[in-house]
Amino acid sequence: MKGYMNPYLAGVGLGVVLLASFVIAGRGLGASGAMMRCVVSLQKVVSQEHVDRNPYLAKYGGGERNPLENWLVFELLGVLVGGFLSGVIAGRFKRETNHGPRFTKAKRWLFAFLGGGLFGFGARLARGCTSGQALTGGATMVVGSWITMLAIFAGGYMMAYFFRKQWI
Amino acid sequence: MWAPVSKIFSWSSSSLYLWAFLIGIGFGFFLERAGFGNARKLALQFYFRDMSVLKVMFTAIVTAMIGLVYLSYLGILDMDRVYLNPTYVWPALVGGWIMGVGFIIGGYCPGTAGVGMATLKEDSFFYLFGALVGMLIYGELYPYFESFTTSGFWGKRYTLEKWLYLSPKVIAFAVLVVALLAFWAAEWAEKKFQSDAEKDVG
């Protein structure tokens, strides 16, 4: 494998970043929350009234509230920059699609879209994704986050057999 | 007590956002270092051929967890001022399971797809667009299943220490032991399942 960092070392690095987030901001990391905020900010452009009527959307963008003015949004921008820097350094900044040898690029794109849709829906229902629940909630020993993390692994392993052609 | 720093010293939101950006850089950097911009590398976790997801995630959790326990033991960090996720059991279970299914189909989670996008992985663009659509659908359907989203409420700050009546130190130690066992099992599984896979990961 092309110059990936030792996983345990990368894990320690990630753990230190997560710890720094708690020490500095009193909160952990996240990714899906910032994406929901992007969705609501677009919905606000279309219809403020619609956002105000829906309690879930209003929580993010009701009235004068700007959904993008939030810790998670700036953190996710940083994730893009950090990923870019590491990718450039490692020579992994290149246009490609990754899938198993028995799968096509077009099908992979369709599956990425569908899987992304499911993940996005599930992440909102569970109040966070692998970053906000599994990593952050896991480190702070929250029972609901550990349940979410185990459910993620359970869902993946239960369905892995049916999607093996895409990956192996 | 001088941490969480931003809360103790009442930082302005602009300096907080600057730190959010910097911390995000660290987060994205290590995700990419680990190889998590590559959906296939992530998905091979579910076939026991590449256990990096488990290794990285568990190491990160244990590192941060021990750090939190230690800093609060030293009286540096006030855990009461650290935000904790609330526990709603049913949405956690169902939402988590849906995420797992989305993971094996889509190959990414939102954070790793961000790193994929930052390194030009085409599939991550489709994934992220799908995730935005999924969230849009969730928001639009929310009024129809609002009561389910707050079902199984166990508490706002319901931690393992409250659930098991154990001190955070004991729990952190137990998680460390479980993690070490999981790492040992992961190394064993990789050797067993990877023999023919080694050639085709790339």
PDB file of N, CA, C and O in Angstrom, chain A residues 5 8 11 23-24 26 43 50 54 69 71 78-80 86 92 94-98 108 116-117 119 127 130 132-133 138 141 143-145 152 157 160 166-167, chain B residues 4-6 17 20 24-25 32-33 38 40 45 47 60 65 83 85 87-88 99-100 104-106 109 118 121-123 127 130-131 139-140 149 158-160 187:
ATOM      1  N   MET A   5       0.185   5.875   6.445  1.00  0.00           N
ATOM      2  CA  MET A   5       0.777   5.914   7.779  1.00  0.00           C
ATOM      3  C   MET A   5       0.355   4.652   8.536  1.00  0.00           C
ATOM      4  O   MET A   5      -0.726   4.119   8.310  1.00  0.00           O
ATOM      5  N   TYR A   8      -2.015   2.589  13.673  1.00  0.00           N
ATOM      6  CA  TYR A   8      -2.021   2.908  15.103  1.00  0.00           C
ATOM      7  C   TYR A   8      -1.460   4.309  15.342  1.00  0.00           C
ATOM      8  O   TYR A   8      -1.949   5.071  16.177  1.00  0.00           O
ATOM      9  N   GLY A  11      -4.005   6.721  14.297  1.00  0.00           N
ATOM     10  CA  GLY A  11      -5.030   6.747  15.335  1.00  0.00           C
ATOM     11  C   GLY A  11      -4.631   7.623  16.506  1.00  0.00           C
ATOM     12  O   GLY A  11      -5.446   8.385  17.032  1.00  0.00           O
ATOM     13  N   VAL A  23     -10.297  20.083  24.693  1.00  0.00           N
ATOM     14  CA  VAL A  23      -9.595  21.011  25.585  1.00  0.00           C
ATOM     15  C   VAL A  23      -9.826  22.456  25.138  1.00  0.00           C
ATOM     16  O   VAL A  23     -10.037  23.349  25.962  1.00  0.00           O
ATOM     17  N   ILE A  24      -9.813  22.689  23.834  1.00  0.00           N
ATOM     18  CA  ILE A  24      -9.954  24.057  23.344  1.00  0.00           C
ATOM     19  C   ILE A  24     -11.416  24.480  23.297  1.00  0.00           C
ATOM     20  O   ILE A  24     -11.789  25.535  23.826  1.00  0.00           O
ATOM     21  N   GLY A  26     -14.276  22.399  24.095  1.00  0.00           N
ATOM     22  CA  GLY A  26     -15.257  21.727  24.940  1.00  0.00           C
ATOM     23  C   GLY A  26     -16.225  20.882  24.138  1.00  0.00           C
ATOM     24  O   GLY A  26     -17.317  20.573  24.612  1.00  0.00           O
ATOM     25  N   GLN A  43     -31.943  25.693   1.492  1.00  0.00           N
ATOM     26  CA  GLN A  43     -33.404  25.737   1.624  1.00  0.00           C
ATOM     27  C   GLN A  43     -33.882  27.128   2.027  1.00  0.00           C
ATOM     28  O   GLN A  43     -34.949  27.578   1.619  1.00  0.00           O
ATOM     29  N   HIS A  50     -40.723  28.060   4.573  1.00  0.00           N
ATOM     30  CA  HIS A  50     -40.688  26.602   4.663  1.00  0.00           C
ATOM     31  C   HIS A  50     -39.762  26.152   5.799  1.00  0.00           C
ATOM     32  O   HIS A  50     -40.107  25.252   6.572  1.00  0.00           O
ATOM     33  N   ASN A  54     -40.905  24.071   9.662  1.00  0.00           N
ATOM     34  CA  ASN A  54     -40.424  22.738  10.032  1.00  0.00           C
ATOM     35  C   ASN A  54     -39.493  22.861  11.253  1.00  0.00           C
ATOM     36  O   ASN A  54     -38.433  23.476  11.164  1.00  0.00           O
ATOM     37  N   GLU A  69     -23.052  29.677  10.287  1.00  0.00           N
ATOM     38  CA  GLU A  69     -22.223  30.293  11.325  1.00  0.00           C
ATOM     39  C   GLU A  69     -22.123  29.321  12.486  1.00  0.00           C
ATOM     40  O   GLU A  69     -22.845  29.430  13.496  1.00  0.00           O
ATOM     41  N   TRP A  71     -19.409  26.180  14.529  1.00  0.00           N
ATOM     42  CA  TRP A  71     -18.131  25.498  14.736  1.00  0.00           C
ATOM     43  C   TRP A  71     -17.891  24.384  13.712  1.00  0.00           C
ATOM     44  O   TRP A  71     -16.822  24.292  13.101  1.00  0.00           O
ATOM     45  N   GLY A  78     -11.770  22.942   7.379  1.00  0.00           N
ATOM     46  CA  GLY A  78     -10.417  22.525   7.748  1.00  0.00           C
ATOM     47  C   GLY A  78     -10.123  21.099   7.317  1.00  0.00           C
ATOM     48  O   GLY A  78      -9.024  20.805   6.843  1.00  0.00           O
ATOM     49  N   VAL A  79     -11.112  20.209   7.457  1.00  0.00           N
ATOM     50  CA  VAL A  79     -10.927  18.811   7.054  1.00  0.00           C
ATOM     51  C   VAL A  79     -10.529  18.737   5.579  1.00  0.00           C
ATOM     52  O   VAL A  79      -9.629  17.989   5.197  1.00  0.00           O
ATOM     53  N   LEU A  80     -11.210  19.555   4.755  1.00  0.00           N
ATOM     54  CA  LEU A  80     -10.893  19.557   3.321  1.00  0.00           C
ATOM     55  C   LEU A  80      -9.454  20.014   3.096  1.00  0.00           C
ATOM     56  O   LEU A  80      -8.715  19.411   2.310  1.00  0.00           O
ATOM     57  N   SER A  86      -2.358  16.537   3.068  1.00  0.00           N
ATOM     58  CA  SER A  86      -1.795  15.200   3.227  1.00  0.00           C
ATOM     59  C   SER A  86      -1.763  14.454   1.893  1.00  0.00           C
ATOM     60  O   SER A  86      -0.780  13.776   1.574  1.00  0.00           O
ATOM     61  N   ARG A  92      -1.145  11.382  -3.466  1.00  0.00           N
ATOM     62  CA  ARG A  92      -2.443  10.734  -3.656  1.00  0.00           C
ATOM     63  C   ARG A  92      -3.505  11.701  -4.170  1.00  0.00           C
ATOM     64  O   ARG A  92      -4.668  11.356  -4.247  1.00  0.00           O
ATOM     65  N   LYS A  94      -5.038  12.742  -6.853  1.00  0.00           N
ATOM     66  CA  LYS A  94      -5.237  12.458  -8.269  1.00  0.00           C
ATOM     67  C   LYS A  94      -6.633  11.931  -8.531  1.00  0.00           C
ATOM     68  O   LYS A  94      -7.232  11.270  -7.690  1.00  0.00           O
ATOM     69  N   ARG A  95      -7.154  12.270  -9.721  1.00  0.00           N
ATOM     70  CA  ARG A  95      -8.511  11.897 -10.087  1.00  0.00           C
ATOM     71  C   ARG A  95      -8.604  10.402 -10.262  1.00  0.00           C
ATOM     72  O   ARG A  95      -7.923   9.827 -11.110  1.00  0.00           O
ATOM     73  N   GLU A  96      -9.447   9.758  -9.440  1.00  0.00           N
ATOM     74  CA  GLU A  96      -9.643   8.316  -9.586  1.00  0.00           C
ATOM     75  C   GLU A  96     -10.910   7.886  -8.853  1.00  0.00           C
ATOM     76  O   GLU A  96     -11.457   8.627  -8.042  1.00  0.00           O
ATOM     77  N   THR A  97     -11.361   6.681  -9.178  1.00  0.00           N
ATOM     78  CA  THR A  97     -12.494   6.066  -8.483  1.00  0.00           C
ATOM     79  C   THR A  97     -12.034   4.714  -8.003  1.00  0.00           C
ATOM     80  O   THR A  97     -11.457   3.948  -8.776  1.00  0.00           O
ATOM     81  N   ASN A  98     -12.260   4.418  -6.742  1.00  0.00           N
ATOM     82  CA  ASN A  98     -11.768   3.161  -6.181  1.00  0.00           C
ATOM     83  C   ASN A  98     -12.897   2.141  -6.030  1.00  0.00           C
ATOM     84  O   ASN A  98     -13.919   2.425  -5.417  1.00  0.00           O
ATOM     85  N   ARG A 108     -20.167   2.089  -9.621  1.00  0.00           N
ATOM     86  CA  ARG A 108     -19.591   2.578  -8.367  1.00  0.00           C
ATOM     87  C   ARG A 108     -20.142   3.972  -8.041  1.00  0.00           C
ATOM     88  O   ARG A 108     -20.445   4.286  -6.903  1.00  0.00           O
ATOM     89  N   GLY A 116     -24.496   7.133  -0.003  1.00  0.00           N
ATOM     90  CA  GLY A 116     -24.396   8.447   0.624  1.00  0.00           C
ATOM     91  C   GLY A 116     -25.751   8.921   1.119  1.00  0.00           C
ATOM     92  O   GLY A 116     -25.873   9.459   2.218  1.00  0.00           O
ATOM     93  N   GLY A 117     -26.783   8.677   0.307  1.00  0.00           N
ATOM     94  CA  GLY A 117     -28.143   9.062   0.695  1.00  0.00           C
ATOM     95  C   GLY A 117     -28.578   8.372   1.974  1.00  0.00           C
ATOM     96  O   GLY A 117     -29.091   9.004   2.900  1.00  0.00           O
ATOM     97  N   PHE A 119     -26.614   6.986   4.244  1.00  0.00           N
ATOM     98  CA  PHE A 119     -25.771   7.419   5.353  1.00  0.00           C
ATOM     99  C   PHE A 119     -26.206   8.791   5.866  1.00  0.00           C
ATOM    100  O   PHE A 119     -26.304   9.029   7.071  1.00  0.00           O
ATOM    101  N   ARG A 127     -28.339  11.575  15.131  1.00  0.00           N
ATOM    102  CA  ARG A 127     -27.751  12.823  15.658  1.00  0.00           C
ATOM    103  C   ARG A 127     -26.230  12.860  15.507  1.00  0.00           C
ATOM    104  O   ARG A 127     -25.525  13.404  16.372  1.00  0.00           O
ATOM    105  N   THR A 130     -20.006   8.933  12.038  1.00  0.00           N
ATOM    106  CA  THR A 130     -18.828   8.267  12.591  1.00  0.00           C
ATOM    107  C   THR A 130     -17.927   9.249  13.352  1.00  0.00           C
ATOM    108  O   THR A 130     -17.239   8.853  14.288  1.00  0.00           O
ATOM    109  N   GLY A 132     -19.033  12.460  14.806  1.00  0.00           N
ATOM    110  CA  GLY A 132     -19.733  13.070  15.940  1.00  0.00           C
ATOM    111  C   GLY A 132     -20.211  12.069  16.970  1.00  0.00           C
ATOM    112  O   GLY A 132     -20.257  12.367  18.166  1.00  0.00           O
ATOM    113  N   GLN A 133     -20.578  10.881  16.518  1.00  0.00           N
ATOM    114  CA  GLN A 133     -21.045   9.864  17.464  1.00  0.00           C
ATOM    115  C   GLN A 133     -19.942   8.870  17.816  1.00  0.00           C
ATOM    116  O   GLN A 133     -19.528   8.786  18.961  1.00  0.00           O
ATOM    117  N   GLY A 138     -17.767   8.211  21.528  1.00  0.00           N
ATOM    118  CA  GLY A 138     -17.032   7.059  22.035  1.00  0.00           C
ATOM    119  C   GLY A 138     -16.001   7.473  23.065  1.00  0.00           C
ATOM    120  O   GLY A 138     -15.900   6.883  24.138  1.00  0.00           O
ATOM    121  N   MET A 141     -17.419   8.477  26.348  1.00  0.00           N
ATOM    122  CA  MET A 141     -18.095   7.359  27.020  1.00  0.00           C
ATOM    123  C   MET A 141     -19.608   7.488  27.060  1.00  0.00           C
ATOM    124  O   MET A 141     -20.256   7.039  28.012  1.00  0.00           O
ATOM    125  N   VAL A 143     -23.262   6.458  26.316  1.00  0.00           N
ATOM    126  CA  VAL A 143     -23.892   5.166  26.025  1.00  0.00           C
ATOM    127  C   VAL A 143     -24.535   5.169  24.634  1.00  0.00           C
ATOM    128  O   VAL A 143     -24.330   4.247  23.836  1.00  0.00           O
ATOM    129  N   GLY A 144     -25.313   6.221  24.318  1.00  0.00           N
ATOM    130  CA  GLY A 144     -25.984   6.275  23.018  1.00  0.00           C
ATOM    131  C   GLY A 144     -24.999   6.258  21.855  1.00  0.00           C
ATOM    132  O   GLY A 144     -25.281   5.693  20.798  1.00  0.00           O
ATOM    133  N   SER A 145     -23.828   6.876  22.037  1.00  0.00           N
ATOM    134  CA  SER A 145     -22.829   6.910  20.971  1.00  0.00           C
ATOM    135  C   SER A 145     -22.209   5.534  20.759  1.00  0.00           C
ATOM    136  O   SER A 145     -21.933   5.136  19.631  1.00  0.00           O
ATOM    137  N   ILE A 152     -23.508   0.798  13.567  1.00  0.00           N
ATOM    138  CA  ILE A 152     -22.863   1.071  12.272  1.00  0.00           C
ATOM    139  C   ILE A 152     -22.096  -0.168  11.798  1.00  0.00           C
ATOM    140  O   ILE A 152     -22.264  -0.649  10.679  1.00  0.00           O
ATOM    141  N   TYR A 157     -21.447  -5.031   8.432  1.00  0.00           N
ATOM    142  CA  TYR A 157     -21.103  -6.448   8.331  1.00  0.00           C
ATOM    143  C   TYR A 157     -22.284  -7.293   7.864  1.00  0.00           C
ATOM    144  O   TYR A 157     -22.115  -8.248   7.114  1.00  0.00           O
ATOM    145  N   ALA A 160     -22.508  -6.683   4.047  1.00  0.00           N
ATOM    146  CA  ALA A 160     -21.268  -6.761   3.263  1.00  0.00           C
ATOM    147  C   ALA A 160     -21.335  -7.845   2.189  1.00  0.00           C
ATOM    148  O   ALA A 160     -20.896  -7.647   1.058  1.00  0.00           O
ATOM    149  N   GLN A 166     -18.719  -5.143  -5.404  1.00  0.00           N
ATOM    150  CA  GLN A 166     -18.222  -3.783  -5.552  1.00  0.00           C
ATOM    151  C   GLN A 166     -16.788  -3.636  -5.029  1.00  0.00           C
ATOM    152  O   GLN A 166     -16.037  -2.798  -5.490  1.00  0.00           O
ATOM    153  N   TRP A 167     -16.437  -4.465  -4.047  1.00  0.00           N
ATOM    154  CA  TRP A 167     -15.190  -4.207  -3.319  1.00  0.00           C
ATOM    155  C   TRP A 167     -14.118  -5.274  -3.464  1.00  0.00           C
ATOM    156  O   TRP A 167     -12.931  -4.962  -3.355  1.00  0.00           O
TER     157      TRP A 167
ATOM    158  N   PRO B   4     -12.352  23.444  29.327  1.00  0.00           N
ATOM    159  CA  PRO B   4     -12.214  23.915  27.942  1.00  0.00           C
ATOM    160  C   PRO B   4     -11.855  25.402  27.848  1.00  0.00           C
ATOM    161  O   PRO B   4     -12.591  26.257  28.341  1.00  0.00           O
ATOM    162  N   VAL B   5     -10.746  25.678  27.230  1.00  0.00           N
ATOM    163  CA  VAL B   5     -10.160  27.015  27.207  1.00  0.00           C
ATOM    164  C   VAL B   5     -11.157  28.073  26.721  1.00  0.00           C
ATOM    165  O   VAL B   5     -11.312  29.134  27.335  1.00  0.00           O
ATOM    166  N   SER B   6     -11.841  27.779  25.618  1.00  0.00           N
ATOM    167  CA  SER B   6     -12.729  28.784  25.024  1.00  0.00           C
ATOM    168  C   SER B   6     -13.876  29.152  25.955  1.00  0.00           C
ATOM    169  O   SER B   6     -14.359  30.275  25.937  1.00  0.00           O
ATOM    170  N   TYR B  17     -13.918  29.950  15.792  1.00  0.00           N
ATOM    171  CA  TYR B  17     -14.019  29.431  14.430  1.00  0.00           C
ATOM    172  C   TYR B  17     -12.642  29.224  13.805  1.00  0.00           C
ATOM    173  O   TYR B  17     -12.429  28.300  13.036  1.00  0.00           O
ATOM    174  N   ALA B  20     -11.582  26.024  15.150  1.00  0.00           N
ATOM    175  CA  ALA B  20     -12.345  24.959  14.501  1.00  0.00           C
ATOM    176  C   ALA B  20     -11.688  24.590  13.172  1.00  0.00           C
ATOM    177  O   ALA B  20     -11.519  23.415  12.844  1.00  0.00           O
ATOM    178  N   GLY B  24      -9.871  21.125  12.372  1.00  0.00           N
ATOM    179  CA  GLY B  24     -10.338  20.405  11.188  1.00  0.00           C
ATOM    180  C   GLY B  24      -9.183  20.000  10.284  1.00  0.00           C
ATOM    181  O   GLY B  24      -9.169  18.893   9.737  1.00  0.00           O
ATOM    182  N   ILE B  25      -8.208  20.873  10.128  1.00  0.00           N
ATOM    183  CA  ILE B  25      -7.033  20.551   9.311  1.00  0.00           C
ATOM    184  C   ILE B  25      -6.334  19.306   9.863  1.00  0.00           C
ATOM    185  O   ILE B  25      -6.000  18.372   9.128  1.00  0.00           O
ATOM    186  N   GLU B  32      -6.553  11.328   5.989  1.00  0.00           N
ATOM    187  CA  GLU B  32      -5.938  11.059   4.689  1.00  0.00           C
ATOM    188  C   GLU B  32      -4.653  10.254   4.838  1.00  0.00           C
ATOM    189  O   GLU B  32      -4.396   9.319   4.079  1.00  0.00           O
ATOM    190  N   ARG B  33      -3.839  10.612   5.848  1.00  0.00           N
ATOM    191  CA  ARG B  33      -2.605   9.854   6.134  1.00  0.00           C
ATOM    192  C   ARG B  33      -2.882   8.359   6.261  1.00  0.00           C
ATOM    193  O   ARG B  33      -2.110   7.512   5.829  1.00  0.00           O
ATOM    194  N   ASN B  38      -9.658   6.751   0.325  1.00  0.00           N
ATOM    195  CA  ASN B  38      -9.910   5.656  -0.614  1.00  0.00           C
ATOM    196  C   ASN B  38     -11.061   4.791  -0.102  1.00  0.00           C
ATOM    197  O   ASN B  38     -10.934   4.094   0.900  1.00  0.00           O
ATOM    198  N   ARG B  40     -12.388   2.100  -1.198  1.00  0.00           N
ATOM    199  CA  ARG B  40     -12.183   0.654  -1.193  1.00  0.00           C
ATOM    200  C   ARG B  40     -11.418   0.211   0.054  1.00  0.00           C
ATOM    201  O   ARG B  40     -11.724  -0.812   0.662  1.00  0.00           O
ATOM    202  N   GLN B  45     -12.633  -3.165   5.288  1.00  0.00           N
ATOM    203  CA  GLN B  45     -12.834  -3.442   6.708  1.00  0.00           C
ATOM    204  C   GLN B  45     -13.907  -4.515   6.894  1.00  0.00           C
ATOM    205  O   GLN B  45     -13.786  -5.405   7.725  1.00  0.00           O
ATOM    206  N   TYR B  47     -14.749  -6.891   5.062  1.00  0.00           N
ATOM    207  CA  TYR B  47     -14.398  -8.219   4.547  1.00  0.00           C
ATOM    208  C   TYR B  47     -13.152  -8.752   5.270  1.00  0.00           C
ATOM    209  O   TYR B  47     -12.514  -9.684   4.797  1.00  0.00           O
ATOM    210  N   ALA B  60      -7.773   6.072  18.214  1.00  0.00           N
ATOM    211  CA  ALA B  60      -8.125   7.467  18.450  1.00  0.00           C
ATOM    212  C   ALA B  60      -9.032   7.605  19.670  1.00  0.00           C
ATOM    213  O   ALA B  60      -8.834   8.485  20.519  1.00  0.00           O
ATOM    214  N   MET B  65      -9.810   9.305  25.052  1.00  0.00           N
ATOM    215  CA  MET B  65     -10.488   8.936  26.299  1.00  0.00           C
ATOM    216  C   MET B  65      -9.530   8.974  27.485  1.00  0.00           C
ATOM    217  O   MET B  65      -9.834   9.550  28.531  1.00  0.00           O
ATOM    218  N   TYR B  83     -19.307  19.296  26.042  1.00  0.00           N
ATOM    219  CA  TYR B  83     -20.601  18.859  25.518  1.00  0.00           C
ATOM    220  C   TYR B  83     -20.623  17.348  25.319  1.00  0.00           C
ATOM    221  O   TYR B  83     -19.685  16.772  24.780  1.00  0.00           O
ATOM    222  N   ASN B  85     -23.106  14.077  23.820  1.00  0.00           N
ATOM    223  CA  ASN B  85     -24.300  13.734  23.041  1.00  0.00           C
ATOM    224  C   ASN B  85     -25.366  13.183  23.980  1.00  0.00           C
ATOM    225  O   ASN B  85     -25.048  12.391  24.865  1.00  0.00           O
ATOM    226  N   THR B  87     -28.500  10.634  24.893  1.00  0.00           N
ATOM    227  CA  THR B  87     -28.739   9.244  24.498  1.00  0.00           C
ATOM    228  C   THR B  87     -30.218   9.001  24.205  1.00  0.00           C
ATOM    229  O   THR B  87     -31.050   9.102  25.095  1.00  0.00           O
ATOM    230  N   TYR B  88     -30.515   8.744  22.926  1.00  0.00           N
ATOM    231  CA  TYR B  88     -31.849   8.303  22.508  1.00  0.00           C
ATOM    232  C   TYR B  88     -31.642   6.942  21.865  1.00  0.00           C
ATOM    233  O   TYR B  88     -31.149   6.847  20.734  1.00  0.00           O
ATOM    234  N   MET B  99     -26.739   3.855   8.762  1.00  0.00           N
ATOM    235  CA  MET B  99     -25.406   4.358   8.385  1.00  0.00           C
ATOM    236  C   MET B  99     -24.491   3.211   7.971  1.00  0.00           C
ATOM    237  O   MET B  99     -23.729   3.331   6.999  1.00  0.00           O
ATOM    238  N   GLY B 100     -24.551   2.103   8.699  1.00  0.00           N
ATOM    239  CA  GLY B 100     -23.698   0.961   8.363  1.00  0.00           C
ATOM    240  C   GLY B 100     -24.005   0.436   6.966  1.00  0.00           C
ATOM    241  O   GLY B 100     -23.099   0.140   6.180  1.00  0.00           O
ATOM    242  N   ILE B 104     -21.422   0.415   3.539  1.00  0.00           N
ATOM    243  CA  ILE B 104     -20.984  -0.676   2.668  1.00  0.00           C
ATOM    244  C   ILE B 104     -21.418  -0.443   1.217  1.00  0.00           C
ATOM    245  O   ILE B 104     -20.748  -0.860   0.280  1.00  0.00           O
ATOM    246  N   ILE B 105     -22.518   0.292   1.032  1.00  0.00           N
ATOM    247  CA  ILE B 105     -22.958   0.602  -0.335  1.00  0.00           C
ATOM    248  C   ILE B 105     -22.172   1.803  -0.879  1.00  0.00           C
ATOM    249  O   ILE B 105     -21.670   1.785  -1.997  1.00  0.00           O
ATOM    250  N   GLY B 106     -22.058   2.842  -0.040  1.00  0.00           N
ATOM    251  CA  GLY B 106     -21.442   4.083  -0.501  1.00  0.00           C
ATOM    252  C   GLY B 106     -19.922   4.123  -0.366  1.00  0.00           C
ATOM    253  O   GLY B 106     -19.254   4.894  -1.039  1.00  0.00           O
ATOM    254  N   CYS B 109     -17.850   7.410   4.885  1.00  0.00           N
ATOM    255  CA  CYS B 109     -18.710   8.116   5.823  1.00  0.00           C
ATOM    256  C   CYS B 109     -18.510   9.602   5.501  1.00  0.00           C
ATOM    257  O   CYS B 109     -17.609   9.934   4.724  1.00  0.00           O
ATOM    258  N   ALA B 118     -11.308  16.094  -1.250  1.00  0.00           N
ATOM    259  CA  ALA B 118     -10.126  16.953  -1.221  1.00  0.00           C
ATOM    260  C   ALA B 118      -8.961  16.356  -1.999  1.00  0.00           C
ATOM    261  O   ALA B 118      -8.014  17.059  -2.348  1.00  0.00           O
ATOM    262  N   LYS B 121     -11.154  12.134  -5.408  1.00  0.00           N
ATOM    263  CA  LYS B 121     -11.749  10.820  -5.661  1.00  0.00           C
ATOM    264  C   LYS B 121     -13.162  11.051  -6.190  1.00  0.00           C
ATOM    265  O   LYS B 121     -14.034  11.563  -5.484  1.00  0.00           O
ATOM    266  N   GLU B 122     -13.386  10.665  -7.447  1.00  0.00           N
ATOM    267  CA  GLU B 122     -14.657  10.981  -8.114  1.00  0.00           C
ATOM    268  C   GLU B 122     -15.865  10.406  -7.368  1.00  0.00           C
ATOM    269  O   GLU B 122     -16.903  11.055  -7.267  1.00  0.00           O
ATOM    270  N   ASP B 123     -15.710   9.172  -6.873  1.00  0.00           N
ATOM    271  CA  ASP B 123     -16.856   8.557  -6.195  1.00  0.00           C
ATOM    272  C   ASP B 123     -17.289   9.343  -4.959  1.00  0.00           C
ATOM    273  O   ASP B 123     -18.462   9.342  -4.602  1.00  0.00           O
ATOM    274  N   TYR B 127     -20.966  10.461  -3.576  1.00  0.00           N
ATOM    275  CA  TYR B 127     -21.361  10.125  -2.209  1.00  0.00           C
ATOM    276  C   TYR B 127     -21.860  11.368  -1.473  1.00  0.00           C
ATOM    277  O   TYR B 127     -22.921  11.353  -0.853  1.00  0.00           O
ATOM    278  N   GLY B 130     -25.151  12.536  -2.681  1.00  0.00           N
ATOM    279  CA  GLY B 130     -26.173  11.641  -2.143  1.00  0.00           C
ATOM    280  C   GLY B 130     -26.471  11.945  -0.683  1.00  0.00           C
ATOM    281  O   GLY B 130     -27.631  11.982  -0.270  1.00  0.00           O
ATOM    282  N   ALA B 131     -25.424  12.181   0.104  1.00  0.00           N
ATOM    283  CA  ALA B 131     -25.616  12.444   1.530  1.00  0.00           C
ATOM    284  C   ALA B 131     -26.433  13.724   1.744  1.00  0.00           C
ATOM    285  O   ALA B 131     -27.308  13.783   2.609  1.00  0.00           O
ATOM    286  N   GLY B 139     -34.898  15.941   6.635  1.00  0.00           N
ATOM    287  CA  GLY B 139     -35.482  17.191   7.127  1.00  0.00           C
ATOM    288  C   GLY B 139     -36.927  17.363   6.688  1.00  0.00           C
ATOM    289  O   GLY B 139     -37.781  17.790   7.461  1.00  0.00           O
ATOM    290  N   GLU B 140     -37.207  16.981   5.452  1.00  0.00           N
ATOM    291  CA  GLU B 140     -38.567  17.141   4.927  1.00  0.00           C
ATOM    292  C   GLU B 140     -39.546  16.148   5.557  1.00  0.00           C
ATOM    293  O   GLU B 140     -40.712  16.457   5.747  1.00  0.00           O
ATOM    294  N   THR B 149     -37.898  10.168  16.794  1.00  0.00           N
ATOM    295  CA  THR B 149     -36.552  10.734  16.940  1.00  0.00           C
ATOM    296  C   THR B 149     -36.186  11.025  18.398  1.00  0.00           C
ATOM    297  O   THR B 149     -35.021  11.220  18.708  1.00  0.00           O
ATOM    298  N   TYR B 158     -25.726  10.751  29.539  1.00  0.00           N
ATOM    299  CA  TYR B 158     -25.769   9.384  30.039  1.00  0.00           C
ATOM    300  C   TYR B 158     -24.524   8.615  29.590  1.00  0.00           C
ATOM    301  O   TYR B 158     -24.432   8.118  28.472  1.00  0.00           O
ATOM    302  N   THR B 159     -23.572   8.529  30.500  1.00  0.00           N
ATOM    303  CA  THR B 159     -22.285   7.915  30.151  1.00  0.00           C
ATOM    304  C   THR B 159     -22.193   6.483  30.678  1.00  0.00           C
ATOM    305  O   THR B 159     -22.997   6.066  31.515  1.00  0.00           O
ATOM    306  N   LEU B 160     -21.184   5.761  30.181  1.00  0.00           N
ATOM    307  CA  LEU B 160     -20.959   4.386  30.631  1.00  0.00           C
ATOM    308  C   LEU B 160     -20.755   4.337  32.140  1.00  0.00           C
ATOM    309  O   LEU B 160     -21.134   3.368  32.790  1.00  0.00           O
ATOM    310  N   GLU B 187      -5.242  -8.055  13.559  1.00  0.00           N
ATOM    311  CA  GLU B 187      -3.992  -8.478  12.911  1.00  0.00           C
ATOM    312  C   GLU B 187      -4.106  -9.926  12.429  1.00  0.00           C
ATOM    313  O   GLU B 187      -3.678 -10.274  11.325  1.00  0.00           O
TER     314      GLU B 187
END
